[in-house]
XYZ file of C-alpha atoms in Angstrom:
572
model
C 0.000 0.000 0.000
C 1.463 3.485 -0.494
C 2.088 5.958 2.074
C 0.046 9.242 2.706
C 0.338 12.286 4.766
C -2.783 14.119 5.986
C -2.814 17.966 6.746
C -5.776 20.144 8.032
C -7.147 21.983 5.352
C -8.986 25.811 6.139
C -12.468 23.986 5.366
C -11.922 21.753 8.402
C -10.811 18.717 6.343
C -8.371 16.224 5.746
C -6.146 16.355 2.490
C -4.610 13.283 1.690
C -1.739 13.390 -1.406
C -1.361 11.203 -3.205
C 1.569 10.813 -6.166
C 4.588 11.225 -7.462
C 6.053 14.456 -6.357
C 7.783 13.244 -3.021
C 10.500 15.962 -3.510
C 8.525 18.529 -2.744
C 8.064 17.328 1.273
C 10.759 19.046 2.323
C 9.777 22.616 1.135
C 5.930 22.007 1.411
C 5.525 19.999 4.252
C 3.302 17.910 2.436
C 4.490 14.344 1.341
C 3.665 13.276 -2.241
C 4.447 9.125 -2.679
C 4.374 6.996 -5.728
C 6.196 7.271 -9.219
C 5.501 7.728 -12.740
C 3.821 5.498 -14.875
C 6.175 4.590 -17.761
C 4.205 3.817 -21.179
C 1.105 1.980 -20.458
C 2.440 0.911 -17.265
C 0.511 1.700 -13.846
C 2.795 3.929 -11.649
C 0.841 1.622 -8.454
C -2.272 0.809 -6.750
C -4.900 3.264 -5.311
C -7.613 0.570 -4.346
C -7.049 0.490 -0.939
C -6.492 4.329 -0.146
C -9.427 6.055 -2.051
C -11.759 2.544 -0.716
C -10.667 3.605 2.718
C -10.350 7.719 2.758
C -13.146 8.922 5.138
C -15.893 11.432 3.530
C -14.358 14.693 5.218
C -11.049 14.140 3.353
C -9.833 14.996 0.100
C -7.626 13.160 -1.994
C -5.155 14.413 -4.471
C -4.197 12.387 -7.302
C -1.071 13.622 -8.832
C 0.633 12.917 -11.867
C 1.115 8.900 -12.643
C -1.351 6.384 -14.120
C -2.809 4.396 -11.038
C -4.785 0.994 -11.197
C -7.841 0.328 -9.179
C -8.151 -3.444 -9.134
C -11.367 -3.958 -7.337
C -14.863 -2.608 -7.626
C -14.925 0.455 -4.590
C -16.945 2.836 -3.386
C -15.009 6.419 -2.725
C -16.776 8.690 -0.263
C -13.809 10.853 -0.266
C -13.659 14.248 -2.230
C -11.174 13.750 -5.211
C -8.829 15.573 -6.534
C -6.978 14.974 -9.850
C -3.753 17.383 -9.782
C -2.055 15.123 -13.184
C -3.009 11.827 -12.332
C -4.822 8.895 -13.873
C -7.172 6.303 -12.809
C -7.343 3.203 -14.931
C -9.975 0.168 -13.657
C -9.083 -3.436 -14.161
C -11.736 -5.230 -16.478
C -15.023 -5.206 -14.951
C -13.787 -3.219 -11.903
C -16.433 -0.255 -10.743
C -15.204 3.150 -9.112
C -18.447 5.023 -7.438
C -17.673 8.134 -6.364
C -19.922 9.541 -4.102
C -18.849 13.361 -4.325
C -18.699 15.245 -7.630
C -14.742 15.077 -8.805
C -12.748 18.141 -8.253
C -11.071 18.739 -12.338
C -11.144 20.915 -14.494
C -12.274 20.738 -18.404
C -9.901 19.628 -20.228
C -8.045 17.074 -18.266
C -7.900 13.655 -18.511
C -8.463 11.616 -15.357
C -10.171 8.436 -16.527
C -8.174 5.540 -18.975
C -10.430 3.802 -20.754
C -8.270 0.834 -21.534
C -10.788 -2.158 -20.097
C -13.740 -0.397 -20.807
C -15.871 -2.665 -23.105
C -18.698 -2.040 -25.368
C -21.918 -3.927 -24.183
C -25.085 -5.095 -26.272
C -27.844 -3.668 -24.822
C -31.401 -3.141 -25.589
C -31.863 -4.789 -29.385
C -34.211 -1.947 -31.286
C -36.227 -3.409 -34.281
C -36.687 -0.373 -37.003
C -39.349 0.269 -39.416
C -38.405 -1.908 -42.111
C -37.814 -4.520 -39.664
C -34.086 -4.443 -39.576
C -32.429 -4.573 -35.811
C -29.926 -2.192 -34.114
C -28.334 -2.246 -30.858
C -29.103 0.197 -28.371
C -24.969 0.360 -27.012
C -23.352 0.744 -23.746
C -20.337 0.554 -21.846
C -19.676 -1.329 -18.677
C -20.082 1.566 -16.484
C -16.459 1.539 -14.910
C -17.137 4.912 -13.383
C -20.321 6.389 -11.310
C -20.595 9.785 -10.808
C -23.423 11.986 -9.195
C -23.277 15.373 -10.276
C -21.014 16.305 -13.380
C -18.858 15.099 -15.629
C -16.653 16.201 -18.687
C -16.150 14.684 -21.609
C -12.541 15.598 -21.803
C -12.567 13.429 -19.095
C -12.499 10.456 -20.293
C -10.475 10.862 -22.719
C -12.389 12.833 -25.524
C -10.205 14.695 -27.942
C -11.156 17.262 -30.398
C -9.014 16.725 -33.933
C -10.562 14.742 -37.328
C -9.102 11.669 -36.697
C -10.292 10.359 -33.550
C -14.080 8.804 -32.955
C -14.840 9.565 -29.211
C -17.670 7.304 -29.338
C -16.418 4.615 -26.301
C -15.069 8.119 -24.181
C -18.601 9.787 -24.496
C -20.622 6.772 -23.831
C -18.323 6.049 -20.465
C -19.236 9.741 -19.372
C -23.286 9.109 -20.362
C -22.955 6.010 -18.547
C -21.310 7.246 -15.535
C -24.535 8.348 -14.191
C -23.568 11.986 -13.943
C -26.528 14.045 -13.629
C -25.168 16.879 -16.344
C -22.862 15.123 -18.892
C -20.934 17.793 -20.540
C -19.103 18.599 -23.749
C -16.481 20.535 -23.224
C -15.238 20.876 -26.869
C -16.372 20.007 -30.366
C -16.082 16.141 -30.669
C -16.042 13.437 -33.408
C -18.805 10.349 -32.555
C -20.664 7.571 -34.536
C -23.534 7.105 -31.921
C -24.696 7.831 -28.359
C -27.480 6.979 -25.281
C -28.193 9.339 -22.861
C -29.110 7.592 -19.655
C -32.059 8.522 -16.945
C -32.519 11.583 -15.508
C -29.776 13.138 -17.500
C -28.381 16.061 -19.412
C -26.196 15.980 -22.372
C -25.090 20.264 -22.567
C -22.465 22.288 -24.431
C -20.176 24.628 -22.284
C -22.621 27.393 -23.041
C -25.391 28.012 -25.695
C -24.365 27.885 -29.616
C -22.844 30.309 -30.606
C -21.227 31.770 -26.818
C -18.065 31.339 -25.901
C -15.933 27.944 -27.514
C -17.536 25.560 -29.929
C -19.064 22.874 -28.248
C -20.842 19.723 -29.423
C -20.838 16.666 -31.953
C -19.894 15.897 -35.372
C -20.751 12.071 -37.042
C -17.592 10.493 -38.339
C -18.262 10.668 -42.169
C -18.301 7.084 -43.858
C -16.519 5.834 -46.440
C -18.780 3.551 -47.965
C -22.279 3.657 -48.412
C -24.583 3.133 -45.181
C -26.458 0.107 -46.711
C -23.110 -1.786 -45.912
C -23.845 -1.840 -41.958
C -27.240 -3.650 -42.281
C -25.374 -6.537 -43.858
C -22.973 -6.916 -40.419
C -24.638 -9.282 -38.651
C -23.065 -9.523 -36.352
C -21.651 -6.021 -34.456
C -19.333 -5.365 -31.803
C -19.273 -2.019 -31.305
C -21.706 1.181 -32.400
C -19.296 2.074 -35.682
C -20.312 -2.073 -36.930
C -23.973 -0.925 -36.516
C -26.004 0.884 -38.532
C -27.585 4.065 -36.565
C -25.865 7.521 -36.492
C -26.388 9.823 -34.267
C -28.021 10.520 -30.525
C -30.583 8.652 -28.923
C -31.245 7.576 -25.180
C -31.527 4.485 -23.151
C -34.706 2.244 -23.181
C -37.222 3.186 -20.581
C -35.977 6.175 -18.831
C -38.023 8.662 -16.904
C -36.808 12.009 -18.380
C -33.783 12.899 -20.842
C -32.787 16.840 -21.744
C -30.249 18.066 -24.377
C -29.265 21.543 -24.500
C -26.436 23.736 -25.652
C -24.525 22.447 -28.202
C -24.207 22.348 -32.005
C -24.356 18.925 -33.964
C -22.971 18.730 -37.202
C -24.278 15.186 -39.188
C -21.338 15.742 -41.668
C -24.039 15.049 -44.268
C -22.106 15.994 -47.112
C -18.911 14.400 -46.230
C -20.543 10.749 -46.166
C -19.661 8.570 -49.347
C -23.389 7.816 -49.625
C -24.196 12.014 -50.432
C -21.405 12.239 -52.671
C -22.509 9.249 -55.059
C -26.157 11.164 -54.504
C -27.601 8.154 -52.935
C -27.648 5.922 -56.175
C -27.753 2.668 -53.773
C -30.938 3.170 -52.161
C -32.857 3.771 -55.548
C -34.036 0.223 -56.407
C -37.274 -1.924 -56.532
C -35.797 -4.305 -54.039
C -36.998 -4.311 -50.078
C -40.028 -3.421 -48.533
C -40.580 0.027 -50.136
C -42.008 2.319 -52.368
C -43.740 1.137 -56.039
C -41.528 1.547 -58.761
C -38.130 0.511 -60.281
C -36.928 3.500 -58.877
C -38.306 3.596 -55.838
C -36.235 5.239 -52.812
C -35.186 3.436 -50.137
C -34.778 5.666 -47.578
C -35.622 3.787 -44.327
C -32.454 1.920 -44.944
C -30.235 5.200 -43.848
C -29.656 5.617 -40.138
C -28.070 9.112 -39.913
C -29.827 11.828 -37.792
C -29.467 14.359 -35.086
C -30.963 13.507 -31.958
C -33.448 10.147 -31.966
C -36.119 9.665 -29.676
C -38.849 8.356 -31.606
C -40.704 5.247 -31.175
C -42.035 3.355 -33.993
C -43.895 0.817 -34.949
C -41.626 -2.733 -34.772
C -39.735 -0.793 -32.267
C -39.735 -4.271 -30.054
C -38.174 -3.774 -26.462
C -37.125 0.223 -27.195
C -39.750 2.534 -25.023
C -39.205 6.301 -25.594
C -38.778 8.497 -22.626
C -41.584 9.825 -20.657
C -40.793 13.226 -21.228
C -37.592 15.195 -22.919
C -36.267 18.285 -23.040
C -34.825 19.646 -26.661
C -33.283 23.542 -26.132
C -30.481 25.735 -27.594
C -29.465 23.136 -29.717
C -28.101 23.607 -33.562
C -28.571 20.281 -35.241
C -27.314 20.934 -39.172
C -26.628 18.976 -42.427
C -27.903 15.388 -41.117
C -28.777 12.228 -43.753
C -32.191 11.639 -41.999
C -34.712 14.091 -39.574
C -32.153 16.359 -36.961
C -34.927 15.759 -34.569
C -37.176 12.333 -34.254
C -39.682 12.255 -32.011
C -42.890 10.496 -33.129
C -44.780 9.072 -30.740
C -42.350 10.308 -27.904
C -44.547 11.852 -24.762
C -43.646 14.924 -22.977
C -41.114 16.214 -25.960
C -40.296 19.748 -26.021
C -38.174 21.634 -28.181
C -37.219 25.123 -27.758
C -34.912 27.915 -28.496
C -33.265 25.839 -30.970
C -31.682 25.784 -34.545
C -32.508 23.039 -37.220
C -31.179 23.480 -40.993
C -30.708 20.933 -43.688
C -31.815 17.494 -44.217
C -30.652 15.586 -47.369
C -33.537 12.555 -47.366
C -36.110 13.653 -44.416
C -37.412 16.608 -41.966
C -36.350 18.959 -39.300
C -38.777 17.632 -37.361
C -40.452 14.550 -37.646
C -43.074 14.069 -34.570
C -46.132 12.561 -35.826
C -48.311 11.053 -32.826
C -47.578 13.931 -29.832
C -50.610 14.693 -28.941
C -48.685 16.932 -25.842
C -45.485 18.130 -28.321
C -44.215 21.724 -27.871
C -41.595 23.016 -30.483
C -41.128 26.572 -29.134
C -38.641 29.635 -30.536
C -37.308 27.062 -33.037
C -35.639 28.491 -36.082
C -35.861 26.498 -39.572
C -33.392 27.160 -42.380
C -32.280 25.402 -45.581
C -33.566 22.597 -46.929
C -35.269 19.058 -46.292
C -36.594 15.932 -48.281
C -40.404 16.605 -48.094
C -41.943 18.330 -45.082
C -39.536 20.194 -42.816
C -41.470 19.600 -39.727
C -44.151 16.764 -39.510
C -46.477 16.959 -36.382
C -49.687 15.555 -35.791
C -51.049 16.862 -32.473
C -49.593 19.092 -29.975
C -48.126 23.073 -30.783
C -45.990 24.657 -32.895
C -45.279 28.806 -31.376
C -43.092 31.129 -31.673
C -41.344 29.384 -34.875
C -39.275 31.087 -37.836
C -38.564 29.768 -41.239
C -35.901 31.396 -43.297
C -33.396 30.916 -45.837
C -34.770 28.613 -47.608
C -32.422 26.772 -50.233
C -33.420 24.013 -52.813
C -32.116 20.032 -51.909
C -28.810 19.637 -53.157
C -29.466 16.182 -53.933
C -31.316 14.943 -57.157
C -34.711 14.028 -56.551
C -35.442 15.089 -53.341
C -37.149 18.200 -52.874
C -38.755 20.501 -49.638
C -42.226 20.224 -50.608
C -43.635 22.276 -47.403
C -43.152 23.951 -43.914
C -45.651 22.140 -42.426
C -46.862 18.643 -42.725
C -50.164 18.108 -40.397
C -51.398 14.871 -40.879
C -53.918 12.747 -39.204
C -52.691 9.640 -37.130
C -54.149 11.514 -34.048
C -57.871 12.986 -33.688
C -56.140 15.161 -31.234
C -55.851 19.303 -32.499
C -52.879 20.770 -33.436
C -52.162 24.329 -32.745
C -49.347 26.635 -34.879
C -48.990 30.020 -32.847
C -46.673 32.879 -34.603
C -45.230 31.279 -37.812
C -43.004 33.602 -39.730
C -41.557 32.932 -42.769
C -39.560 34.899 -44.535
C -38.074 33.295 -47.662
C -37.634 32.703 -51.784
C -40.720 30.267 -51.869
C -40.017 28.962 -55.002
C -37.357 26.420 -53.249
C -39.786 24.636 -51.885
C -41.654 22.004 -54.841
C -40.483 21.884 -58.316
C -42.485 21.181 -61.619
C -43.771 18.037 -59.949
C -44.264 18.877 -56.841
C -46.556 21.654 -55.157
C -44.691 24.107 -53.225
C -47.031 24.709 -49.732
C -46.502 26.005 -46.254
C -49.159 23.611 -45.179
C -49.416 20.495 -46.259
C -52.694 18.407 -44.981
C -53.634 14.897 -44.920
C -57.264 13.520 -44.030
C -59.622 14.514 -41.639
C -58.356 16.568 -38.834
C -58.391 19.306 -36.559
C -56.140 22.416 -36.830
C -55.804 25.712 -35.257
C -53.797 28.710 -37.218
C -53.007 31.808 -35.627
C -50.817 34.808 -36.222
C -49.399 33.335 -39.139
C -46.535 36.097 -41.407
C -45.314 34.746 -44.816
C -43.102 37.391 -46.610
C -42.228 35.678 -49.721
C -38.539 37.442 -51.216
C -38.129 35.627 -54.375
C -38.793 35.708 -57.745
C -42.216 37.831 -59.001
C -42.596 34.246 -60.911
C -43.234 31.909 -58.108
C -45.865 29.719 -57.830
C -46.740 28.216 -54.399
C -49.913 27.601 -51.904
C -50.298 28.514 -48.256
C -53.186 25.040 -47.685
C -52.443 22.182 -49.758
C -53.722 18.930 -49.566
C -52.588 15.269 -50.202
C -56.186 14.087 -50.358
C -59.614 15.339 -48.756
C -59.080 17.674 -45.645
C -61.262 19.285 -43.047
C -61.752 21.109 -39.551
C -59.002 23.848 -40.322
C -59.059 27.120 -39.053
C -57.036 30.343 -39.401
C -57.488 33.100 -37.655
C -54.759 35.832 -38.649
C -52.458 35.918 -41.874
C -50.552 38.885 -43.092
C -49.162 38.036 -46.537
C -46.557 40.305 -48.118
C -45.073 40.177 -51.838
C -47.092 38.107 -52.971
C -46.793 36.663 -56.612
C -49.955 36.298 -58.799
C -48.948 32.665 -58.449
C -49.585 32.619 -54.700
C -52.906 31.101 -53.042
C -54.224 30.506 -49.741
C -55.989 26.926 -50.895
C -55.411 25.074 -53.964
C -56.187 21.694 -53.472
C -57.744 19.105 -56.351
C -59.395 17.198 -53.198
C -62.483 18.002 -51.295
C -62.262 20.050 -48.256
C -64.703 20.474 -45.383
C -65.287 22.936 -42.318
C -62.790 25.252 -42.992
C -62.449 28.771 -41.701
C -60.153 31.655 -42.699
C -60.736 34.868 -40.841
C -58.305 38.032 -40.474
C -56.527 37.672 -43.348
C -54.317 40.790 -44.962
C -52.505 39.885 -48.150
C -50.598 42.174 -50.589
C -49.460 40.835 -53.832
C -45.764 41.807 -55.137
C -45.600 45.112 -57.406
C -45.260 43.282 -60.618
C -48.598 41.569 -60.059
C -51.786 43.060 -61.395
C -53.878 40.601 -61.651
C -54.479 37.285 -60.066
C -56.997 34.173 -60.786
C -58.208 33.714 -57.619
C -57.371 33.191 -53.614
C -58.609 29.649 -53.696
C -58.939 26.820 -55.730
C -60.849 23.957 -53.945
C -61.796 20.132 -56.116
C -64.601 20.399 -53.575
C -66.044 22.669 -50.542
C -68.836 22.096 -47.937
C -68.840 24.490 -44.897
C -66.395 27.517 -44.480
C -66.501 30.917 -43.033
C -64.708 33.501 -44.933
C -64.645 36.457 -43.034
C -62.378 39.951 -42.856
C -60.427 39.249 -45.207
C -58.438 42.116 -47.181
C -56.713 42.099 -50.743
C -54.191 44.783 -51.794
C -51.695 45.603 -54.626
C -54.171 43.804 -58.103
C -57.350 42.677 -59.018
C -58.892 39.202 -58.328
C -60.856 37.091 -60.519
C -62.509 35.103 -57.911
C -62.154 34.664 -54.376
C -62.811 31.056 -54.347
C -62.960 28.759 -57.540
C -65.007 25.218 -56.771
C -64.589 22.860 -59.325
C -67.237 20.369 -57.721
C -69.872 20.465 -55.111
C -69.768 24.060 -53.180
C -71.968 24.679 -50.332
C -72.567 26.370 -47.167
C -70.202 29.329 -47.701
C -70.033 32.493 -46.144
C -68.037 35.101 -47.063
C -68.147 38.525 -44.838
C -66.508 41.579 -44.384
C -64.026 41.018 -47.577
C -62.161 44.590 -48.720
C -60.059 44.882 -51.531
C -57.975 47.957 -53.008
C -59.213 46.338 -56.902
C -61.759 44.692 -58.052
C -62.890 41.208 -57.400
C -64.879 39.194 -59.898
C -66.748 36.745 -58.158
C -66.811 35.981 -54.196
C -67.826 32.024 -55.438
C -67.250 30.192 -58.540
C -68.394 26.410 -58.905
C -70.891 24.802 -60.936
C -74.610 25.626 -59.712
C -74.030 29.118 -58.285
C-alpha cells in the first residue's frame, strides 16, 4: 500500500496526497508518494487508499497512471492534480462526491472499458440495431466532462467509447467541453447531455458524425456487431425506458455531405428491391440511419420505449442524412430555443403522434426531403422559417413547412409562424410548393401566421395544400406580403370540409396586377370567410369550386381592386 500524509485543510478537512512528487516534502511539508507510470504501465495501486479515505477528506491524485483493481466505493472528495485512474476489467469506481477537475483534463483511462449489447431496437423496415453501452467503470453523481475520459477534439479520432463512459457514468449533467467526433450515443435517466454554453457563446461545443466511407447500406449486412461504428444508426438517442432525458447547448454537425453515400447522390438506395415504395426506382430511404438527436418510437420498435418526457433547447442540429430531430410518438417532448437546418432525405422535425409536443422559438433554415417539420397533435409557437435553399441532392425536394397529418384525432395548434423566404425552393415542376401540407380529416388551429415571400415575381406556391380530402381547419390571422400572382391561400384538387379563414391581410408583389383567384378547392362544404383584405391587383374570384360548393359564407371582404366573383363552382 502506499504511504500518505494528511494535513488540516482551512475547510476543516483532511487532504490526503497522493503521487509522485515526493520531492517537494521538504519545502511544502506535504508528502507526495508513488512514481511515474512509464508507457502503459501503472505507476501503483490506489484501491485500498481512495476505498478507505473517510468522507471529510480529500484526496489528491497527482501525476502517474494508477490501477484500481477492485470494484470500490469512494466517499472521499477527489482531486486529480495530473493523475490517472485506470480500472481493471469489470472493476467499478463510485464516487460519491462530484470530482474536483477541471475541463480539459484527462483523469479516466479507458483501456478495459468494453462495449456492451444492450437493448436490441427493431426499425421500421424490420431491420435490428443495438441500443450500445459501456460497462459503467465509473459512477458519478453530479457532473462530468467529456474531456474526461479521454475525448479529444481533432478529425481523426471517434470519441464514441469516451462519451458513452461519461453518459454512462450516471452523472446528472454530462458535458461537452469541446467540439467532438462520434458515430452514436445513449443518454441515460434523468440526464443532461449540454455544451459549455449556448451555440454560438463562448468555444464551440458539441458533436460531429464520423463521415463514412462507404455507403450506409453496408452496416445492415454486419450481422453480427461489436461495437456502435459495426452498426447501422448515427447519431443521438437515449436508453430504453428512462423517466426524463434533456439536451441543450450544443451544435451537432451530421457531416451530411462528407458521407460517401451524399457524394454518389444516394444511387444505392434507388431500387425496386426491399419493402418500399412502387416503382423501379423507388427510394429506399428507411435503410439510412443518420440523424441528429433520436427519440422516436415506432412501430416494430420491439423492447425500445421512448422516454416519458424530454427536453430539446439551444441546440443547432445541421446537415444530417435523416430528420435532426425524431420524435414520433415520444410523450412529454419539447423543443425550444433551438436551430434546425438541412436534411438531405427527411425533416427537421419529424413528430407525428404527440398529442402533448411543444416546439417553441425554433428556427428552420435550408432545406429538407419533403416536409420540414411533420407533427400531428400538440403546438408549434413562436417558430421562424428562413433561408430557404433548394435540396442539393437529385430528386429530393422541400415540398412544405408544415406537414399536419392525421394519425391523431387530437388538435394541433401553430402560434406565430413567420416565414420569410424565396418560396419557389420549396416544390419543383412536380411537386406543389405549400406552407401547409394536410392529410385527411383533422383538426387544426392557425393563428398569427406572417409569410413574406422574397423571391422571384414568378413563383408559384400555396399557403393550404392537400394530399387528399381535408377538413376542420381554421385560421385566424395571416398577413401576406409580396405576394406573386402565383400565390394562393388553398389550392387543393381534393375536397375540403369545415374550414375557416378569418383576419386575413394579403398584398401581392408590385409586378402583379392581376391574379386568378385566392382559392382553388376540387370540392367545398362548410367555411366561413370572413375579414379578409386584398391589396396591390385585381382578383378574378375569391374562391374557384370545381365540384360540389356549399354552405359558404363570405363577410366583411375589402379589396384595393376589383374582385370578380366571391364564389365560382358549378350551380351558383
Amino acid at each position: 500500500m502506499l504511504g500518505e500524509a494528511a494535513i488540516r485543510t482551512g475547510f476543516g478537512r483532511r487532504e490526503v496526497l497522493t503521487g509522485s512528487l515526493a520531492a517537494l516534502a521538504v519545502t511544502s511539508g506535504t508528502l507526495f508518494l508513488g512514481k511515474l507510470g512509464i508507457g502503459g504501465q501503472t505507476a501503483g495501486d490506489l484501491t485500498d487508499e481512495l476505498a478507505t479515505a473517510p468522507a471529510d477528506t480529500i484526496v489528491t491524485i497527482t501525476s502517474g497512471l494508477w490501477a484500481v483493481s477492485r470494484s470500490i466505493r469512494v466517499a472521499a472528495k477527489v482531486r486529480f492534480a495530473g493523475g490517472i485512474l485506470r480500472p481493471d476489467d469489470g472493476v467499478i469506481i463510485d464516487f460519491d462526491q462530484d470530482i474536483d477537475a477541471p475541463p480539459g483534463q484527462h483523469i479516466f483511462d479507458l483501456t478495459n472499458v468494453r462495449w456492451v449489447r444492450g437493448v436490441q431496437q427493431m426499425d421500421s423496415a424490420k431491420r435490428q440495431q443495438t441500443l450500445w453501452e459501456t460497462g459503467g467503470n465509473f459512477r458519478l453523481p453530479g457532473i462530468a466532462y467529456a474531456s474526461w475520459f479521454g475525448a479529444q477534439t481533432g478529425p481523426e479520432h471517434d470519441n464514441t467509447l469516451a462519451l458513452q463512459s461519461m453518459l454512462d457514468s450516471g452523472a446528472r449533467d454530462a458535458v461537452l467541453d469541446g467540439f467532438y467526433l462520434h458515430t452514436a450515443n445513449w443518454v441515460g435517466d434523468n440526464q443532461r447531455l449540454r455544451g459549455l454554453a449556448p451555440f454560438g457563446e463562448g468555444t464551440r461545443s458539441g458533436l460531429k458524425t464520423v463521415p463514412y466511407d462507404q455507403s450506409f447500406i453496408e452496416l445492415l449486412n454486419r450481422p453480427n456487431p461489436s461495437s456502435p461504428a459495426e452498426d447501422s444508426f448515427r447519431g443521438l438517442s437515449t436508453k430504453s425506458g428512462i423517466e426524463t432525458a434533456a439536451f441543450a447547448d450544443f451544435e451537432y454537425d451530421g457531416s451530411a455531405q462528407e458521407h460517401f453515400d451524399h457524394k454518389t447522390r444516394y444511387r444505392n438506395y434507388f431500387a425496386d428491391e426491399s419493402s418500399v415504395a412502387e416503382g423501379p426506382k423507388s427510394f429506399r430511404r428507411q435503410l439510412m440511419r443518420q440523424g441528429g438527436i433520436n427519440i422516436g418510437q415506432g412501430d416494430n420498435d420491439g423492447a425500445y420505449q421512448a422516454p416519458r418526457a424530454t427536453m430539446i433547447e439551444r441546440v443547432y442540429i445541421h446537415d444530417t442524412v435523416r430528420s435532426a430531430i425524431v420524435a414520433n410518438r415520444a410523450p412529454g417532448v419539447t423543443i425550444r430555443d433551438c436551430r434546425l437546418a438541412n436534411s438531405d432525405v427527411d425533416h427537421l422535425i419529424y413528430a407525428d403522434r404527440n398529442p402533448d409536443l411543444l416546439v417553441e422559438n425554433v428556427t428552420l433554415s435550408g432545406y429538407a426531403h419533403g416536409a420540414m417539420v411533420v407533427i400531428s397533435g400538440g403546438s408549434l409557437r413562436n417558430c421562424v422559417v428562413r433561408d430557404l435553399s433548394a435540396n442539393p441532392i437529385p430528386g429530393r425536394v422541400t415540398d412544405s413547412i408544415v406537414w399536419l397529418r392525421a394519425d391523431l384525432p387530437e388538435p394541433t395548434e401553430v402560434t406565430n409562424l413567420v416565414i420569410s423566404g424565396a418560396l419557389e425552393k420549396l416544390g419543383n415542376e412536380d411537386v406543389q410548393a405549400k406552407v401547409f401540407k394536410l392529410a385527411g380529416k383533422r383538426a387544426a388551429t392557425i393563428r398569427g401566421l406572417k409569410i413574406t415571400h422574397t423571391g422571384s415575381p414568378a413563383a408559384s406556391f400555396t399557403v393550404f395544400g392537400t394530399q387528399k380530402s381535408a377538413s376542420a381547419i381554421q385560421l385566424d390571422g395571416l398577413m401576406a406580403r409580396d405576394m406573386p400572382a402565383g400565390a394562393t391561400l388553398w389550392n387543393t384538387p381534393f375536397n375540403v370540409s369545415d374550414i375557416v379563414m378569418h383576419n386575413i391581410d394579403w398584398t401581392w408583389n408590385e409586378e402583379t396586377r392581376k391574379a386568378p383567384y385566392l382559392m382553388r378547392f376540387g370540392g367545398l362544404v362548410g367555411a366561413d370567410f370572413n375579414n379578409i383584405t386584398l391589396n396591390g391587383a385585381s382578383l378574378e374570384t375569391l374562391s374557384y369550386v370545381e365540384r360540389r360548393a356549399r354552405k359558404i359564407d363570405t363577410a366583411a371582404i375589402k379589396a384595393s381592386h376589383t374582385i370578380g366573383r366571391m364564389v365560382d363552382a358549378p350551380g351558383l
